[in-house]
Amino acid sequence: MNHYVSHLEAAIDGTVLPFGRLANTHTGRPIWVRYHLDEVRAAVAPAAIAARAPSLWRYRELLPLPLDQEPVSLGEGMTPLLHCARLGNQLGLSNLFVKDESQLPTGSFKSRGMAAAVSMARWLGVKRVALPTAGNAGGAAAAYAARAGLECFVFMPHDTPVVNQFEAQLYGAKAFRVNGLINDCGKIVKDGAERMGWFDLSTLKEPYRLEGKKTMGLEVAEQMHWHLPDVIFYPTGGGTGLIGMWKAFAELAELGWLRAEGPAGGGLRYPRLISCQAEGCAPIATAFAKGERFAELFPNARTVASGLRVPVAVGDFMILDAIRASGGTAAVGAEAKIAGWMQRASSAEGISICPETAVCFDVLERMAAAGEVKPDERVVVFNTGAAPKYLEAMPFELPTIDKGAVDWNLIER
Amino acid sequence: MNHYVSHLEAAIDGTVLPFGRLANTHTGRPIWVRYHLDEVRAAVAPAAIAARAPSLWRYRELLPLPLDQEPVSLGEGMTPLLHCARLGNQLGLSNLFVKDESQLPTGSFKSRGMAAAVSMARWLGVKRVALPTAGNAGGAAAAYAARAGLECFVFMPHDTPVVNQFEAQLYGAKAFRVNGLINDCGKIVKDGAERMGWFDLSTLKEPYRLEGKKTMGLEVAEQMHWHLPDVIFYPTGGGTGLIGMWKAFAELAELGWLRAEGPAGGGLRYPRLISCQAEGCAPIATAFAKGERFAELFPNARTVASGLRVPVAVGDFMILDAIRASGGTAAVGAEAKIAGWMQRASSAEGISICPETAVCFDVLERMAAAGEVKPDERVVVFNTGAAPKYLEAMPFELPTIDKGAVDWNLIER
């Protein structure tokens, strides 16, 4: 055996599916990867992982790629977990951390999922991949496909941020704008899968992007010395990262790698997951509030946080199950506060905060003020991408100085 | 003693200067930091460094910040050293590597220098910093100043890439456009240093950005298991990184950490440094060709590779000394090939290649074809920043698909 996967499992009904051949969905719903965790436990310990290179592939036994296969890698991970004392102080929090995913290849967390998915696709014989994207997934898919030597087709709504359009072309993808929304793009990918011989890389429509995203949870745990934070704020579009982290924590618990909290004999404590969406596109928050397990399509989706422009998520029930199991909640941030929070958080800490994460800070501020997050709780906010990928989200204009007559009062303003 | 610095040293004439107080230049020329390398050797070994966190601060004994001072850190380094088989094959090179600095905070190598310089400035009591920039230095300075809680003033030419303007404002710097060139911006910073109480962070006008950049050389050596590459291609604007790497290799040699090449008894072999500039701004290449140690101001500097728009470098003699000592050369890449090389290299390997590095590939292609780089030599090309920071450098336009009448022939084109 050269991997630790036991089988695939349909998330909606537990149907067991075979590993080792191409898979997309089961009855239109996502598929889990399951591992022989007892064998992983026997094969590797946290101390061995600590000695490995700082890449998400350090968790190799918890990833699906066979051990004799070279990953498709651009050097992804580990990303820093940055303590934010100044911003925490403003919010009344002494243990505020930002997990800065902007430092990944292509400047966003999407690289984690694509590293795993493209590695698996190449191994399973795929030659061309396709996906719809409203933001960073297109650039990440294009980059990993290029690294793997696969063809990549990317379809994005016409109002996708200009940097995302630029990067798809940079990496040599066959990239197109579509006069519609992301679901229109998704339909083209679906229709083309058979006609064009594409493998569909859409969010949660193959099993392995989820496994790559899972490494966010593995890294947080390792960086906190195998303790978990008390609360996680996560901007939720398709929700793969949130679902993946929850899966990671469960696997770590079963492995026995997590440390108990409090005095000896104390049990494990899992973080409360706070799923954050923008008011202009909040299907998960809406379903959560109604107590439902499945989310309805959010009409007229509209937000400058392009990664949150996901009106319907195929993994809705997985997201909602995880939030509820964690004792967390799904909340909504104000559109009008996005640009302000990008600048406020970025200038407080020097971290490049994207609009999706700005939404998280709006939610966090409200919850901290209401006492729903306690002052000494360990809070981790995920910064899922680099702010300059969203030029459209924060209007700016620099004042001009005349070199011949420098206005020192303007400079001191 | 809580650091290993022995003294500062004027680069132009060897004058010994004291460490531990604010310093800019000596007779207008840069200052070296010198270490008690015998004490470093006694205190730490490569195996100990291998066990440390993946940050440039792992080389703490070779950096000037006292050991009891917390660095100003955004999680910078280590960046991946990526083997590029496909691109190497196109160029007839079997050991081509790209050191991908685009994965640093703020998306460029400038973060290394700023991490060190801002850490030192804060330690030495500075409250406000200022600098001129034609590109990524402004964003990096703004980010690290924000992290440190310092005020930052940034002056940039009016034609600075839009992303660089965006990020300076994002991080809360007081940022200005100037109707002139970078030397006009530099003059404002110089004039304001006394009037405004700024500390001047300009390239090589304080000693510590160089020390931060030095870590590029330390990382390459460690990632190659304490061997050095045969050839390094480095895009040269102010040249801090090239000077810094050469200094790093000398320090590692004196420490005895480098491994000899070839059979037992073989000596150390240093890389040939290939300094690459754009035809529209090539002061170092011009001086090198003339056999001079100092470079004249390059008139009418003009290139889309904004980081190379440096018509006069205060460290010119340090750059030229290093190139010559290494047996390398200074060469010029064609402006007309920049956009093409950005896309060609990025799409071959999935790495986000900036225009400055595109210039390096043009030079490398010519030298490989001429036999000046041998097919099996270990070649490292530095990718100093993320391509999407240079939207202006690569024109692009995605074709549009009508969702109501998908043109499959256009997609397959």
PDB file of N, CA and C in Angstrom, chain B residues 87-123:
ATOM      1  N   LEU B  87      10.488  24.206 -18.253  1.00  0.00           N
ATOM      2  CA  LEU B  87      11.132  25.414 -18.765  1.00  0.00           C
ATOM      3  C   LEU B  87      12.619  25.158 -19.013  1.00  0.00           C
ATOM      4  N   GLY B  88      13.234  24.393 -18.106  1.00  0.00           N
ATOM      5  CA  GLY B  88      14.639  24.040 -18.301  1.00  0.00           C
ATOM      6  C   GLY B  88      14.832  23.282 -19.597  1.00  0.00           C
ATOM      7  N   ASN B  89      13.917  22.384 -19.871  1.00  0.00           N
ATOM      8  CA  ASN B  89      14.011  21.595 -21.098  1.00  0.00           C
ATOM      9  C   ASN B  89      13.944  22.488 -22.337  1.00  0.00           C
ATOM     10  N   GLN B  90      13.069  23.480 -22.275  1.00  0.00           N
ATOM     11  CA  GLN B  90      12.970  24.423 -23.400  1.00  0.00           C
ATOM     12  C   GLN B  90      14.287  25.172 -23.625  1.00  0.00           C
ATOM     13  N   LEU B  91      15.009  25.398 -22.542  1.00  0.00           N
ATOM     14  CA  LEU B  91      16.242  26.182 -22.618  1.00  0.00           C
ATOM     15  C   LEU B  91      17.487  25.292 -22.687  1.00  0.00           C
ATOM     16  N   GLY B  92      17.272  23.991 -22.672  1.00  0.00           N
ATOM     17  CA  GLY B  92      18.413  23.073 -22.706  1.00  0.00           C
ATOM     18  C   GLY B  92      19.152  22.978 -21.380  1.00  0.00           C
ATOM     19  N   LEU B  93      18.409  23.150 -20.279  1.00  0.00           N
ATOM     20  CA  LEU B  93      19.030  23.132 -18.949  1.00  0.00           C
ATOM     21  C   LEU B  93      18.357  22.074 -18.092  1.00  0.00           C
ATOM     22  N   SER B  94      19.135  21.211 -17.483  1.00  0.00           N
ATOM     23  CA  SER B  94      18.522  20.143 -16.694  1.00  0.00           C
ATOM     24  C   SER B  94      18.377  20.489 -15.214  1.00  0.00           C
ATOM     25  N   ASN B  95      19.040  21.547 -14.789  1.00  0.00           N
ATOM     26  CA  ASN B  95      18.991  21.914 -13.370  1.00  0.00           C
ATOM     27  C   ASN B  95      18.617  23.378 -13.186  1.00  0.00           C
ATOM     28  N   LEU B  96      17.467  23.741 -13.756  1.00  0.00           N
ATOM     29  CA  LEU B  96      16.982  25.118 -13.638  1.00  0.00           C
ATOM     30  C   LEU B  96      16.051  25.223 -12.427  1.00  0.00           C
ATOM     31  N   PHE B  97      16.313  26.201 -11.577  1.00  0.00           N
ATOM     32  CA  PHE B  97      15.484  26.440 -10.393  1.00  0.00           C
ATOM     33  C   PHE B  97      15.018  27.894 -10.383  1.00  0.00           C
ATOM     34  N   VAL B  98      13.798  28.088  -9.895  1.00  0.00           N
ATOM     35  CA  VAL B  98      13.326  29.450  -9.623  1.00  0.00           C
ATOM     36  C   VAL B  98      13.134  29.591  -8.119  1.00  0.00           C
ATOM     37  N   LYS B  99      13.746  30.601  -7.556  1.00  0.00           N
ATOM     38  CA  LYS B  99      13.510  30.943  -6.147  1.00  0.00           C
ATOM     39  C   LYS B  99      12.355  31.929  -6.151  1.00  0.00           C
ATOM     40  N   ASP B 100      11.194  31.468  -5.636  1.00  0.00           N
ATOM     41  CA  ASP B 100       9.963  32.227  -5.826  1.00  0.00           C
ATOM     42  C   ASP B 100       9.662  33.176  -4.679  1.00  0.00           C
ATOM     43  N   GLU B 101      10.164  34.381  -4.827  1.00  0.00           N
ATOM     44  CA  GLU B 101       9.997  35.404  -3.797  1.00  0.00           C
ATOM     45  C   GLU B 101       8.601  36.039  -3.806  1.00  0.00           C
ATOM     46  N   SER B 102       7.781  35.663  -4.771  1.00  0.00           N
ATOM     47  CA  SER B 102       6.427  36.228  -4.819  1.00  0.00           C
ATOM     48  C   SER B 102       5.573  35.733  -3.661  1.00  0.00           C
ATOM     49  N   GLN B 103       6.035  34.708  -2.962  1.00  0.00           N
ATOM     50  CA  GLN B 103       5.240  34.156  -1.857  1.00  0.00           C
ATOM     51  C   GLN B 103       5.549  34.801  -0.510  1.00  0.00           C
ATOM     52  N   LEU B 104       6.319  35.853  -0.523  1.00  0.00           N
ATOM     53  CA  LEU B 104       6.580  36.592   0.719  1.00  0.00           C
ATOM     54  C   LEU B 104       5.413  37.533   1.034  1.00  0.00           C
ATOM     55  N   PRO B 105       5.327  38.019   2.266  1.00  0.00           N
ATOM     56  CA  PRO B 105       4.346  39.063   2.576  1.00  0.00           C
ATOM     57  C   PRO B 105       4.490  40.220   1.584  1.00  0.00           C
ATOM     58  N   THR B 106       3.390  40.805   1.186  1.00  0.00           N
ATOM     59  CA  THR B 106       3.292  41.871   0.182  1.00  0.00           C
ATOM     60  C   THR B 106       3.756  41.410  -1.205  1.00  0.00           C
ATOM     61  N   GLY B 107       3.990  40.118  -1.378  1.00  0.00           N
ATOM     62  CA  GLY B 107       4.220  39.585  -2.718  1.00  0.00           C
ATOM     63  C   GLY B 107       5.530  39.933  -3.375  1.00  0.00           C
ATOM     64  N   SER B 108       6.531  40.303  -2.610  1.00  0.00           N
ATOM     65  CA  SER B 108       7.837  40.546  -3.234  1.00  0.00           C
ATOM     66  C   SER B 108       8.978  40.391  -2.245  1.00  0.00           C
ATOM     67  N   PHE B 109      10.177  40.284  -2.818  1.00  0.00           N
ATOM     68  CA  PHE B 109      11.419  40.148  -2.050  1.00  0.00           C
ATOM     69  C   PHE B 109      11.715  41.363  -1.180  1.00  0.00           C
ATOM     70  N   LYS B 110      11.032  42.463  -1.435  1.00  0.00           N
ATOM     71  CA  LYS B 110      11.287  43.661  -0.641  1.00  0.00           C
ATOM     72  C   LYS B 110      10.981  43.439   0.837  1.00  0.00           C
ATOM     73  N   SER B 111      10.128  42.464   1.121  1.00  0.00           N
ATOM     74  CA  SER B 111       9.759  42.223   2.522  1.00  0.00           C
ATOM     75  C   SER B 111      10.951  41.761   3.354  1.00  0.00           C
ATOM     76  N   ARG B 112      11.882  41.080   2.737  1.00  0.00           N
ATOM     77  CA  ARG B 112      13.050  40.627   3.504  1.00  0.00           C
ATOM     78  C   ARG B 112      13.825  41.821   4.074  1.00  0.00           C
ATOM     79  N   GLY B 113      14.119  42.757   3.175  1.00  0.00           N
ATOM     80  CA  GLY B 113      14.883  43.920   3.618  1.00  0.00           C
ATOM     81  C   GLY B 113      14.123  44.755   4.631  1.00  0.00           C
ATOM     82  N   MET B 114      12.837  44.904   4.391  1.00  0.00           N
ATOM     83  CA  MET B 114      12.048  45.749   5.286  1.00  0.00           C
ATOM     84  C   MET B 114      11.857  45.098   6.657  1.00  0.00           C
ATOM     85  N   ALA B 115      11.745  43.765   6.685  1.00  0.00           N
ATOM     86  CA  ALA B 115      11.619  43.085   7.977  1.00  0.00           C
ATOM     87  C   ALA B 115      12.828  43.416   8.850  1.00  0.00           C
ATOM     88  N   ALA B 116      14.011  43.353   8.255  1.00  0.00           N
ATOM     89  CA  ALA B 116      15.229  43.640   9.024  1.00  0.00           C
ATOM     90  C   ALA B 116      15.346  45.129   9.342  1.00  0.00           C
ATOM     91  N   ALA B 117      15.116  45.975   8.343  1.00  0.00           N
ATOM     92  CA  ALA B 117      15.330  47.410   8.532  1.00  0.00           C
ATOM     93  C   ALA B 117      14.327  48.018   9.509  1.00  0.00           C
ATOM     94  N   VAL B 118      13.068  47.610   9.399  1.00  0.00           N
ATOM     95  CA  VAL B 118      12.054  48.166  10.298  1.00  0.00           C
ATOM     96  C   VAL B 118      12.246  47.615  11.720  1.00  0.00           C
ATOM     97  N   SER B 119      12.655  46.355  11.823  1.00  0.00           N
ATOM     98  CA  SER B 119      12.952  45.808  13.159  1.00  0.00           C
ATOM     99  C   SER B 119      14.062  46.616  13.830  1.00  0.00           C
ATOM    100  N   MET B 120      15.097  46.916  13.066  1.00  0.00           N
ATOM    101  CA  MET B 120      16.216  47.676  13.624  1.00  0.00           C
ATOM    102  C   MET B 120      15.805  49.119  13.925  1.00  0.00           C
ATOM    103  N   ALA B 121      15.050  49.717  13.009  1.00  0.00           N
ATOM    104  CA  ALA B 121      14.618  51.111  13.218  1.00  0.00           C
ATOM    105  C   ALA B 121      13.795  51.225  14.490  1.00  0.00           C
ATOM    106  N   ARG B 122      12.877  50.293  14.681  1.00  0.00           N
ATOM    107  CA  ARG B 122      12.051  50.344  15.894  1.00  0.00           C
ATOM    108  C   ARG B 122      12.918  50.171  17.142  1.00  0.00           C
ATOM    109  N   TRP B 123      13.841  49.243  17.079  1.00  0.00           N
ATOM    110  CA  TRP B 123      14.718  49.002  18.226  1.00  0.00           C
ATOM    111  C   TRP B 123      15.532  50.275  18.562  1.00  0.00           C
TER     112      TRP B 123
END
